[in-house]
One Martini backbone bead per residue (centre of mass of N, CA, C, O) as a GRO file, in nm:
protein
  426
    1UNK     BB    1  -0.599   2.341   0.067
    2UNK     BB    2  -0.678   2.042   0.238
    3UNK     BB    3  -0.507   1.721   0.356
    4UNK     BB    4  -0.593   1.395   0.440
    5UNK     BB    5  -0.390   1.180   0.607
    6UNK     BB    6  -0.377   0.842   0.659
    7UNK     BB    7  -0.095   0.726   0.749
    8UNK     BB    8   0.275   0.731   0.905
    9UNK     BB    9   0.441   0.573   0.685
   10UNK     BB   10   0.590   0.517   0.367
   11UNK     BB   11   0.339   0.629   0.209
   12UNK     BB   12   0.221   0.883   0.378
   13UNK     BB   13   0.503   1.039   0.375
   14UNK     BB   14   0.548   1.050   0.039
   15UNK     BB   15   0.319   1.214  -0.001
   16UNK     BB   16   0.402   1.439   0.181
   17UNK     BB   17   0.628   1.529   0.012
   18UNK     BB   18   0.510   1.549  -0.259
   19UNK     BB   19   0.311   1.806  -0.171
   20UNK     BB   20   0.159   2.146  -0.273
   21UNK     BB   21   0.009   2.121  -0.020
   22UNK     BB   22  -0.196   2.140   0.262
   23UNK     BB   23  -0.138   1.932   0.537
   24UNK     BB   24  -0.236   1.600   0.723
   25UNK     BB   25  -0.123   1.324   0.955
   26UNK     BB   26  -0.277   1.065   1.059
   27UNK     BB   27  -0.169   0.870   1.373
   28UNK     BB   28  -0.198   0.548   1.598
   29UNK     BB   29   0.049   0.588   1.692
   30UNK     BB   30   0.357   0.713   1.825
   31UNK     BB   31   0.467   0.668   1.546
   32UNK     BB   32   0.670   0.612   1.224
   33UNK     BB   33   0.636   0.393   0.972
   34UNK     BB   34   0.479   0.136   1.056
   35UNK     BB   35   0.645  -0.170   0.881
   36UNK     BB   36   0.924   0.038   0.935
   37UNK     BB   37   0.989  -0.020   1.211
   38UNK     BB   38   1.177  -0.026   1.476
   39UNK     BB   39   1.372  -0.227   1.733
   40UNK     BB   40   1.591  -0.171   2.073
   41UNK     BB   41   1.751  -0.495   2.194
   42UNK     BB   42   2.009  -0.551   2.347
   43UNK     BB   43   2.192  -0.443   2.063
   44UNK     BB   44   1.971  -0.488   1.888
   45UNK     BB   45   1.805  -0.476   1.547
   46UNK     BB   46   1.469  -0.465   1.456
   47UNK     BB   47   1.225  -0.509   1.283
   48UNK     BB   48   0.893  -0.590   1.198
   49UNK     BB   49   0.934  -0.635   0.879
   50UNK     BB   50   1.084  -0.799   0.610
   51UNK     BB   51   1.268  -0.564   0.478
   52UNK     BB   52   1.363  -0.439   0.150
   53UNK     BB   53   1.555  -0.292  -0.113
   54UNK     BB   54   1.425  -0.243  -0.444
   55UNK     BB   55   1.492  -0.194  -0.782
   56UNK     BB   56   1.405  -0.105  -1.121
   57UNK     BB   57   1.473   0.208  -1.094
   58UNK     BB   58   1.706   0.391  -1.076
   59UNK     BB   59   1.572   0.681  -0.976
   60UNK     BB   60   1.464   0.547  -0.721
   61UNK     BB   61   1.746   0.519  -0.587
   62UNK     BB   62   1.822   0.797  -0.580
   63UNK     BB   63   1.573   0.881  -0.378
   64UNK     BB   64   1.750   0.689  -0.161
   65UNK     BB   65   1.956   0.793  -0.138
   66UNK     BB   66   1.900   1.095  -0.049
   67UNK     BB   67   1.795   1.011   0.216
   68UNK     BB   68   2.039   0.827   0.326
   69UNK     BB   69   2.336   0.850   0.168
   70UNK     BB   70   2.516   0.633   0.332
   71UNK     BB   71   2.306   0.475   0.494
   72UNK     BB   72   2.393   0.238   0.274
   73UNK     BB   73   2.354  -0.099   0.144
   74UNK     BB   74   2.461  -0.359  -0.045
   75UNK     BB   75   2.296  -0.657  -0.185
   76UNK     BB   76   2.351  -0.999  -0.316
   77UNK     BB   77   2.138  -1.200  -0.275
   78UNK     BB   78   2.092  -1.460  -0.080
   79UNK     BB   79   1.863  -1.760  -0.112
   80UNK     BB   80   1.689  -2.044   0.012
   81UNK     BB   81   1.583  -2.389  -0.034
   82UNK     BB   82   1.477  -2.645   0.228
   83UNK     BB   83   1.466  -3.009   0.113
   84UNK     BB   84   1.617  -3.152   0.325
   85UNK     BB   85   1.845  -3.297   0.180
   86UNK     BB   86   1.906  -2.965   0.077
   87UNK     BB   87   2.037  -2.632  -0.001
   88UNK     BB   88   1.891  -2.414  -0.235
   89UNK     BB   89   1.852  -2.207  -0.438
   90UNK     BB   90   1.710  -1.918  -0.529
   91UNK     BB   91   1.521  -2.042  -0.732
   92UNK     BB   92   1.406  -2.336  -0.756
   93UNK     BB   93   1.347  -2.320  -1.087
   94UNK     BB   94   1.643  -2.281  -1.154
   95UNK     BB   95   1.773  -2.513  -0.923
   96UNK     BB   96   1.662  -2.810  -0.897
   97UNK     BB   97   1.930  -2.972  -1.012
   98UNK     BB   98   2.026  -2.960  -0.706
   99UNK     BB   99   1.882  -3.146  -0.576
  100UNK     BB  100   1.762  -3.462  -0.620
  101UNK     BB  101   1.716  -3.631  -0.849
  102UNK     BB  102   1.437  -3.712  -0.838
  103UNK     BB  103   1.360  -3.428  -0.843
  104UNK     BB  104   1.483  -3.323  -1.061
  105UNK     BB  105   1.346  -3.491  -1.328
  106UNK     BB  106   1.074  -3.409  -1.229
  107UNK     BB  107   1.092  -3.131  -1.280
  108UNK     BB  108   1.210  -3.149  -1.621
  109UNK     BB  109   0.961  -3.325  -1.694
  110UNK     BB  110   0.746  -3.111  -1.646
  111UNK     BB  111   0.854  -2.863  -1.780
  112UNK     BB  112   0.849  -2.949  -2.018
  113UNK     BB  113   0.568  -3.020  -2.090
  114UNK     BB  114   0.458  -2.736  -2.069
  115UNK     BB  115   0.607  -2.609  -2.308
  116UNK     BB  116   0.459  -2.785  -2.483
  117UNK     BB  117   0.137  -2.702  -2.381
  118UNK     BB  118   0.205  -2.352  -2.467
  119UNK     BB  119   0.313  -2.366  -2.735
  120UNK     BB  120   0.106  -2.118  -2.920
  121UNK     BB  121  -0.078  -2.027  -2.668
  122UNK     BB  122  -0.311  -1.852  -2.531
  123UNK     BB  123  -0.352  -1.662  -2.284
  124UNK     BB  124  -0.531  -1.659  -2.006
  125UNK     BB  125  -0.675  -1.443  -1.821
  126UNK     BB  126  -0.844  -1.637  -1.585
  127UNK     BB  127  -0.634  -1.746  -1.435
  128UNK     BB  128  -0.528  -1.930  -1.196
  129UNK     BB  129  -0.272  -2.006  -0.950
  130UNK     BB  130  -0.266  -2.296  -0.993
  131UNK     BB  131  -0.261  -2.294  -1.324
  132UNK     BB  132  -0.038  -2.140  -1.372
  133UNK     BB  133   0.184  -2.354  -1.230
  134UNK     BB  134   0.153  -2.538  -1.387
  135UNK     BB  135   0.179  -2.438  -1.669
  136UNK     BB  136   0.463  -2.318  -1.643
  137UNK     BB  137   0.621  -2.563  -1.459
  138UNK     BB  138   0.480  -2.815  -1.361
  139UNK     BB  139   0.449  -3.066  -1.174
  140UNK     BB  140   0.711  -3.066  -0.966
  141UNK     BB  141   0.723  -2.758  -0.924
  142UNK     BB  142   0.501  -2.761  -0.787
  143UNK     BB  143   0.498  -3.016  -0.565
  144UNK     BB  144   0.830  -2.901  -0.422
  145UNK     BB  145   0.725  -2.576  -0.379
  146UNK     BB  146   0.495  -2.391  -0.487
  147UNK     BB  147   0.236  -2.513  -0.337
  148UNK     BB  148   0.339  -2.553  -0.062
  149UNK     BB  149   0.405  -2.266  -0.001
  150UNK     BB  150   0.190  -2.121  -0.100
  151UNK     BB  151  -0.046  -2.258   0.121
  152UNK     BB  152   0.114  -2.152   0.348
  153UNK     BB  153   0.111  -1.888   0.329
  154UNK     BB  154  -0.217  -1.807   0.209
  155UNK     BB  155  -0.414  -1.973   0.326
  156UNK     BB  156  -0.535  -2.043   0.043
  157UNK     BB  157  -0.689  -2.187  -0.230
  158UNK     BB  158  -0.509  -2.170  -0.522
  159UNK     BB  159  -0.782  -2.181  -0.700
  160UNK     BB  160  -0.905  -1.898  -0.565
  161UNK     BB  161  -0.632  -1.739  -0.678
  162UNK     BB  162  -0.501  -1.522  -0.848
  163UNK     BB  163  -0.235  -1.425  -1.114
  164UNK     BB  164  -0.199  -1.134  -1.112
  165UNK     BB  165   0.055  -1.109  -0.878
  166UNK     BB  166   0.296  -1.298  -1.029
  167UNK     BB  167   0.390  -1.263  -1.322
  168UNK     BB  168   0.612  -1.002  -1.215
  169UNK     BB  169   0.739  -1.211  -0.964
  170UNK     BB  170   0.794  -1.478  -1.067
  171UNK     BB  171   0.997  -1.661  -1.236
  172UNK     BB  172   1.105  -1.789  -1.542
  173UNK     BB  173   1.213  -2.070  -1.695
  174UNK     BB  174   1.472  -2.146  -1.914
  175UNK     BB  175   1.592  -2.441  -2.037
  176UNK     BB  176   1.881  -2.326  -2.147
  177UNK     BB  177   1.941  -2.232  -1.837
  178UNK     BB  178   2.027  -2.492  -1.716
  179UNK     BB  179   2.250  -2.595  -1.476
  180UNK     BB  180   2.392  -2.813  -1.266
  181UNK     BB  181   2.648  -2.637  -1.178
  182UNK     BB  182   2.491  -2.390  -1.171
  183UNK     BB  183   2.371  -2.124  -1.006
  184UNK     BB  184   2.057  -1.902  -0.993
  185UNK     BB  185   2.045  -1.651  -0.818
  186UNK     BB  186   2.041  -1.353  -0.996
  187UNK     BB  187   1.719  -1.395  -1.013
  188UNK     BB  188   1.480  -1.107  -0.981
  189UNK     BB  189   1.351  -0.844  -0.825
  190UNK     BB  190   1.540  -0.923  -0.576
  191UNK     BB  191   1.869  -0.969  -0.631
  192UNK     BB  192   1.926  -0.658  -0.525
  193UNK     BB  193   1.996  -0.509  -0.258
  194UNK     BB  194   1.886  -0.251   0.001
  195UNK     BB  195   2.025  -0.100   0.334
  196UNK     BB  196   2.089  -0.006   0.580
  197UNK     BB  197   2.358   0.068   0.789
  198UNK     BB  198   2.173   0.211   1.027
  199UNK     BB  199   1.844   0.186   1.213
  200UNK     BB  200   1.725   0.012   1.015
  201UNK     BB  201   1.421   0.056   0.835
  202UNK     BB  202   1.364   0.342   0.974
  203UNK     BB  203   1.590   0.545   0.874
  204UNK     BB  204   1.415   0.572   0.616
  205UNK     BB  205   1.165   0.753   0.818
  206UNK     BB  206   1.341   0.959   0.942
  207UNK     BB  207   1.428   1.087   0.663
  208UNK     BB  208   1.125   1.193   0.581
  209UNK     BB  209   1.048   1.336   0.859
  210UNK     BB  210   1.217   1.599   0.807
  211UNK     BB  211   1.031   1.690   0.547
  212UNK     BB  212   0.795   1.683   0.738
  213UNK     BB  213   0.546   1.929   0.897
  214UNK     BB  214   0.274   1.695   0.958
  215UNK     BB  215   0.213   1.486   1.299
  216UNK     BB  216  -0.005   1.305   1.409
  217UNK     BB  217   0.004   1.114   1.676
  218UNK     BB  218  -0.173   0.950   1.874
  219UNK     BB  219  -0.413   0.921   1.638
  220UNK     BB  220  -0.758   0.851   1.557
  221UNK     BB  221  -1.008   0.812   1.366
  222UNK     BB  222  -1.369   0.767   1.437
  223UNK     BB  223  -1.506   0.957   1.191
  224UNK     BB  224  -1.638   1.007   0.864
  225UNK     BB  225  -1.732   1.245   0.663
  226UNK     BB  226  -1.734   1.292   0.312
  227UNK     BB  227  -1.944   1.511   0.284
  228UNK     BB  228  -1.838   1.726   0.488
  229UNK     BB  229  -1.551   1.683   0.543
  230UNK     BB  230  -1.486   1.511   0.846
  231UNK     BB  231  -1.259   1.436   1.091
  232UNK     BB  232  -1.306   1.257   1.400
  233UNK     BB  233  -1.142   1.223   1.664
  234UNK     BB  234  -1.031   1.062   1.983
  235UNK     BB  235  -0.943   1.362   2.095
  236UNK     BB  236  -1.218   1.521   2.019
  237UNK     BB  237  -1.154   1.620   1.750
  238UNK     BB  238  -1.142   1.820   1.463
  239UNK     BB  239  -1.119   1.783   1.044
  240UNK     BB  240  -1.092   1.974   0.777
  241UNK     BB  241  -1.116   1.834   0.425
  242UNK     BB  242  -1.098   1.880   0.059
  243UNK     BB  243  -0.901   1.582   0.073
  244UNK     BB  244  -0.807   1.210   0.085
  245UNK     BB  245  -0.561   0.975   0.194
  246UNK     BB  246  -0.514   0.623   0.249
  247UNK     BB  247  -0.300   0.412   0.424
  248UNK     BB  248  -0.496   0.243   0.572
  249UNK     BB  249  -0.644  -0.026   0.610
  250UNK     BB  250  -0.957  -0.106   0.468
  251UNK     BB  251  -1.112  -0.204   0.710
  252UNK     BB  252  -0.995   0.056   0.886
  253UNK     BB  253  -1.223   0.246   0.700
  254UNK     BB  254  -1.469   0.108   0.717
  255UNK     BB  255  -1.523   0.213   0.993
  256UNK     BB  256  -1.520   0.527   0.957
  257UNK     BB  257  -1.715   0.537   0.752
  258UNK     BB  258  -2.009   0.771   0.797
  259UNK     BB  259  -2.205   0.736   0.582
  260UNK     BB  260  -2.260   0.374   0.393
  261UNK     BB  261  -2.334   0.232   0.174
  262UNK     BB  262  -2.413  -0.110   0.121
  263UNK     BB  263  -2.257  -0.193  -0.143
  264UNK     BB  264  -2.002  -0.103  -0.037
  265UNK     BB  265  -1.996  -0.247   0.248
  266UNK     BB  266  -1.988  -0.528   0.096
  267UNK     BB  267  -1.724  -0.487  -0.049
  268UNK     BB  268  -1.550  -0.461   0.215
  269UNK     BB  269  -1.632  -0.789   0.289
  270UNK     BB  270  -1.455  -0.930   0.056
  271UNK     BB  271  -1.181  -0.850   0.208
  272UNK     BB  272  -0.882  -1.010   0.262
  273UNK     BB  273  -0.638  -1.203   0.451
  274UNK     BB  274  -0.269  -1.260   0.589
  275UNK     BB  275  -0.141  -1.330   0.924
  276UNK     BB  276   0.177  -1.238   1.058
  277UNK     BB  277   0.414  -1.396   1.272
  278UNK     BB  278   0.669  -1.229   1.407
  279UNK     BB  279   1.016  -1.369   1.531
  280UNK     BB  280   1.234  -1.214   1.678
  281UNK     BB  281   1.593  -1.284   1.725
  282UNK     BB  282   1.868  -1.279   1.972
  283UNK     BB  283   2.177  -1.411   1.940
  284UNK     BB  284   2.461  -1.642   2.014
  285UNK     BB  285   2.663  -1.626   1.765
  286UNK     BB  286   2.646  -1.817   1.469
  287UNK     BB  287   2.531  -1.903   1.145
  288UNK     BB  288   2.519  -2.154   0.940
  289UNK     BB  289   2.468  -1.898   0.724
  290UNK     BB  290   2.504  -1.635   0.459
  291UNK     BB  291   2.167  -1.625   0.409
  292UNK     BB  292   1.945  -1.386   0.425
  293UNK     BB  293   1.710  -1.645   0.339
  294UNK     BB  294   1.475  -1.931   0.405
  295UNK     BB  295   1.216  -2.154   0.224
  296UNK     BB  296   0.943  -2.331   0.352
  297UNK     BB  297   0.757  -2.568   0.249
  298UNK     BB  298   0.700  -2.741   0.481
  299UNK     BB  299   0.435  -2.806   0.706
  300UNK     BB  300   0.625  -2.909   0.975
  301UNK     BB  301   0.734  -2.579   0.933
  302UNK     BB  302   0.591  -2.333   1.081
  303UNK     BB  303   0.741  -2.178   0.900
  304UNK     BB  304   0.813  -1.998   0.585
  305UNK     BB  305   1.043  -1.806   0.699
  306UNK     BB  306   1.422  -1.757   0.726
  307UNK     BB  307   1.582  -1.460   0.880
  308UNK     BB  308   1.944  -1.306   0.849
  309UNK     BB  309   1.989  -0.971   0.910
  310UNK     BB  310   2.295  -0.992   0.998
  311UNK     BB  311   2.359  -1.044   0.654
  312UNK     BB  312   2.289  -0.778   0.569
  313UNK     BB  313   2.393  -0.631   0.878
  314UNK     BB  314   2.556  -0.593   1.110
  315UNK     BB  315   2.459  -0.363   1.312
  316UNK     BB  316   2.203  -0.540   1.419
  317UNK     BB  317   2.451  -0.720   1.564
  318UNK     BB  318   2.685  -0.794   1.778
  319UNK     BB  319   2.926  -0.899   1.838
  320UNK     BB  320   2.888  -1.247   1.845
  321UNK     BB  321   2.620  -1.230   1.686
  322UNK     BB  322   2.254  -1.271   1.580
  323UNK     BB  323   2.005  -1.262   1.355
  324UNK     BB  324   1.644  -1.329   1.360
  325UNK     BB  325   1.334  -1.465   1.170
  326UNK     BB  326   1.038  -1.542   1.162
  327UNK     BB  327   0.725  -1.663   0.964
  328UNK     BB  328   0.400  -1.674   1.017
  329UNK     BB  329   0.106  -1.782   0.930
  330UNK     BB  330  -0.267  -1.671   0.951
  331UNK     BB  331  -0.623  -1.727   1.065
  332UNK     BB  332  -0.901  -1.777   1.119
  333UNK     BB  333  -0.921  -2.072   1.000
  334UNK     BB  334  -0.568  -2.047   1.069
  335UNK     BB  335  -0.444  -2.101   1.394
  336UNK     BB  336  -0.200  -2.021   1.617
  337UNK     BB  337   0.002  -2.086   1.864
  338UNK     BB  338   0.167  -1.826   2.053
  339UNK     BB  339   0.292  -1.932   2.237
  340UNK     BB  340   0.424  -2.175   2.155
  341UNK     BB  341   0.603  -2.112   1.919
  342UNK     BB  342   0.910  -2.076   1.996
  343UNK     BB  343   0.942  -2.392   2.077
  344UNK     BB  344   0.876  -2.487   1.791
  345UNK     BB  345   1.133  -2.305   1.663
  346UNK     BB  346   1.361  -2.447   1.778
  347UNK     BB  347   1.272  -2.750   1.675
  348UNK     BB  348   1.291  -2.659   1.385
  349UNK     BB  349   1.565  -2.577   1.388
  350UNK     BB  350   1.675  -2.872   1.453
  351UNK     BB  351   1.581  -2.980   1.186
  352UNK     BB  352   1.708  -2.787   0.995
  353UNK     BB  353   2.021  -2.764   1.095
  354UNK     BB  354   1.947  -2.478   1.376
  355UNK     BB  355   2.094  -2.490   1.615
  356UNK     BB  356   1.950  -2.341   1.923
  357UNK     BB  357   1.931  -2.258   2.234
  358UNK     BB  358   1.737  -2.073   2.477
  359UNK     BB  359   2.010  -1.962   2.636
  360UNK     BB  360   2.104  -1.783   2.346
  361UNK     BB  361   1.920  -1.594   2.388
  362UNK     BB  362   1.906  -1.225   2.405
  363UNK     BB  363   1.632  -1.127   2.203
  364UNK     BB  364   1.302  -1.034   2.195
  365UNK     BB  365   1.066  -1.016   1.919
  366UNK     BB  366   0.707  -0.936   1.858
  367UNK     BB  367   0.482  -0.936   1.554
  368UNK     BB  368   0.145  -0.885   1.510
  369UNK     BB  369   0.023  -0.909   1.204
  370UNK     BB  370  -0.254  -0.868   1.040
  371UNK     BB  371  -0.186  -0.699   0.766
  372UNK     BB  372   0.010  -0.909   0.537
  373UNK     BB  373  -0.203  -0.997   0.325
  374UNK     BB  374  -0.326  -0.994   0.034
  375UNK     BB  375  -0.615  -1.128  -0.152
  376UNK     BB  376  -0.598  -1.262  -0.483
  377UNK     BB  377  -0.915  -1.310  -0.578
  378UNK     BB  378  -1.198  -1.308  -0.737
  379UNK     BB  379  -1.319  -1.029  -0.579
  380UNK     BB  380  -1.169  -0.817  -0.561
  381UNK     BB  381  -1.152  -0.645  -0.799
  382UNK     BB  382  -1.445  -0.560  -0.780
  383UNK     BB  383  -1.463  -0.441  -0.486
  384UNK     BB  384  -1.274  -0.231  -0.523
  385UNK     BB  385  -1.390  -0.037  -0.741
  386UNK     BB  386  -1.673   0.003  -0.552
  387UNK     BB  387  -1.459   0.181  -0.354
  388UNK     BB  388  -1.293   0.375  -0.534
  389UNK     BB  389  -1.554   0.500  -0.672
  390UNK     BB  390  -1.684   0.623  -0.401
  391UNK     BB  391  -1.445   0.810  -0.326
  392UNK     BB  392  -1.395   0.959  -0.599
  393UNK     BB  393  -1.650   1.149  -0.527
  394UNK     BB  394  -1.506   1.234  -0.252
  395UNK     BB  395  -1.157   1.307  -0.293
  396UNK     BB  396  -1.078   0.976  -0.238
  397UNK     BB  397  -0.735   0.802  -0.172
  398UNK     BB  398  -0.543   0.497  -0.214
  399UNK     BB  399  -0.296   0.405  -0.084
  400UNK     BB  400  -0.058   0.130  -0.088
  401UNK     BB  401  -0.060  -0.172   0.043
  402UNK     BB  402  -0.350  -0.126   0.243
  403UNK     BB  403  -0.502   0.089   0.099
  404UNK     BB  404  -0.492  -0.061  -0.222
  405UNK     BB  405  -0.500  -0.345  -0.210
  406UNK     BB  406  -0.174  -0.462  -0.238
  407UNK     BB  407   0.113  -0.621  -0.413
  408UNK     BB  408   0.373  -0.418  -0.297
  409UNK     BB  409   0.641  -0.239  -0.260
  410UNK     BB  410   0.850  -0.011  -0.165
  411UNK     BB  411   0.875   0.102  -0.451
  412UNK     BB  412   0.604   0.147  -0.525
  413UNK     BB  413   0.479   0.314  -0.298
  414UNK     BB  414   0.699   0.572  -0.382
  415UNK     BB  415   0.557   0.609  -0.634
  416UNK     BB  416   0.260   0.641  -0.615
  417UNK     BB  417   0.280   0.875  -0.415
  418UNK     BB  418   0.346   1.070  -0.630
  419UNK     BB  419   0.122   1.069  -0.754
  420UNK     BB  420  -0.098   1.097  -0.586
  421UNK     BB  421   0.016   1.401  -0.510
  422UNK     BB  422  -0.055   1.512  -0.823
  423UNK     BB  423  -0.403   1.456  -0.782
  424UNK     BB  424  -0.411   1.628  -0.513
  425UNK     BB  425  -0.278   1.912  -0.627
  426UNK     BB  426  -0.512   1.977  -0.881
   0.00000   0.00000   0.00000
């Protein structure tokens, strides 16, 4: 039995280490590693996106020790959100605060209401994610936080997206647990995370790269025959596979498999996405600031999250240097000037009293993300059912975040990937 893996990611490389059976995977880059590849330039390390390591089950992380041995450090998340006049800890709802009163009272007597209306009632499960923030937080935090950040990022109408990825993501506070004086910084999925200390988050994919067998790279399939189990390459080679794991975005799937179904691919065409353009920079000098990363609620502000990786890990810029990274979400619908991006970048961090010239930059690194954020719409799900009912008829599974169109962590990925690595070895 031979399986074909397409996408030697993060998702592609965990499923093909954890397989018990011949396999082949390909890859359309000239590396490995997906979005989870880095790159050196003039003595920065730059990741391609935001990546950081957080574990929910302890045994998970036991398996990325495992890979990368000493080559990891730990870190107590210090995350901030900038509120024009003050930088208050993240979660904003856990810490609002700390805001200025005029925002802490409004959040609070949101809160209180909130929990007044929800009080004894079961919840929808249809619930919008606009609806869900409201009944949850209340006006306020909603208000200044919660829906303008989410707009920003998602740049699709709140009240069209499912709350369905938000649940187990989002934490919410007790009102008990609120206090003025202490900061509640540690809280969420993601209070400590865990990074490479040398090699950036490639080092994860550098050290799976080891254990894996077969990767062909800069290759890419032109054409899937799923009844036949046949994929033709674009080096004019064919591979004839007898089951199929795809972690590559569900759209460029979509292009490849002929002949297929009217209304499968109907399904594939309900599917959204939102694009991300990420700015890494190495500048010279200190940034006054110790936090991880910075949450940019206001639309003033191009960027909806400001990353500064060298205080994960120091080794990603030289002594008396930083690093830095920019977010900026668009759409065929909402696009951004990519050229002008920079300087819009500039003058908006010194809006935010992040001030540093242009002739401080060292290595400017640019990553154009398509497919950055998949969209829990109201579609998605139904979408999502009828193509991998379709697949799954043809010994073809998806995984991974792009290839299973979800919102998953790198824990989840490599989780997922040993589950499917199980089913395709059966």
């Amino acid at each position: 039995m031979s399986v074909l893996i397409l996408g030697a990611g993060l998702s592609g490389l965990s499923v093909a280490g954890a397989l018990k059976c011949d396999y082949e995977i390909v890859e359309k880059n000239d590396t490995c590693g997906g979005l989870c590849r880095s790159s050196c330039i003039n003595g920065f390390t730059f990741d391609m996106a935001g990546h950081v390591l957080h574990f929910k089950d302890s045994k998970n992380f036991i398996r990325a020790r495992d890979l990368l041995g000493k080559n990891i450090v730990s870190n107590r998340r210090d995350s901030r959100v900038w509120m024009r006049d003050s930088i208050i800890a993240y979660p904003f709802q856990h810490n609002f605060l700390k805001a200025s009163s005029k925002i802490a009272d409004e959040c609070l007597d949101g809160l209180r209401k909130a929990r007044r209306g929800v009080k004894g009632k079961p919840a929808k499960s249809d619930r919008t994610f606009k609806s869900w923030i409201f009944e949850t937080f209340g006006h306020g935090i909603a208000r200044h936080f919660m829906v303008p950040y989410n707009e920003k990022l998602w740049l699709y109408p709140l009240e069209t997206l499912s709350a369905q990825w938000a649940k187990d993501l989002v934490p919410v506070p007790r009102l008990k647990d609120l206090h003025a004086r202490h900061e509640a910084g540690n809280i969420g999925y993601n209070a400590r995370f865990w990074y490479p200390r040398s090699g950036g988050m490639q080092a994860l994919v550098r050290a799976l790269e080891k254990r894996i067998k077969k990767v062909k790279t800069a290759c890419r399939p032109m054409r899937l025959d799923l009844e036949k189990k046949e994929a033709i390459l674009d080096d004019g080679s064919s591979f004839r596979f007898s089951k199929l794991v795809s972690t590559i975005p569900l759209p460029e799937l979509c292009e490849m498999i002929r002949p297929m179904p009217s209304r499968v691919e109907k399904a594939f065409s309900k599917l959204k996405y939102v694009s991300v353009f990420n700015v890494n920079l190495g500048i010279s000098g200190a940034v006054d600031s110790d936090a991880h990363w910075i949450y940019f609620p206001q639309k003033d502000i191009i960027f909806y999250r400001m990353g500064i990786p060298s205080n994960f890990c120091r080794s990603l810029a030289p002594a008396g240097c930083s690093s830095l990274s920019f977010e900026i979400s668009y759409s065929k619908d909402f696009p951004i000037d990519k050229k002008r991006s920079i300087d819009r970048i500039l003058s908006d961090c010194k809006k935010a009293g992040f001030a540093f010239a242009g002739s401080d930059i060292l290595a400017l690194d640019i990553q154009d993300i398509k497919y950055a954020y998949c969209i829990y719409d109201n579609q998605r799900e139904k979408a999502l059912k009828v193509i991998s009912d379709h697949l799954k008829e043809y010994d073809c599974f998806l995984a991974g975040r792009y290839g299973a169109w979800q919102y998953s962590s790198m824990e989840d990925c490599m989780v997922e990937a040993v589950k499917i690595a199980r089913m395709v070895s059966t």
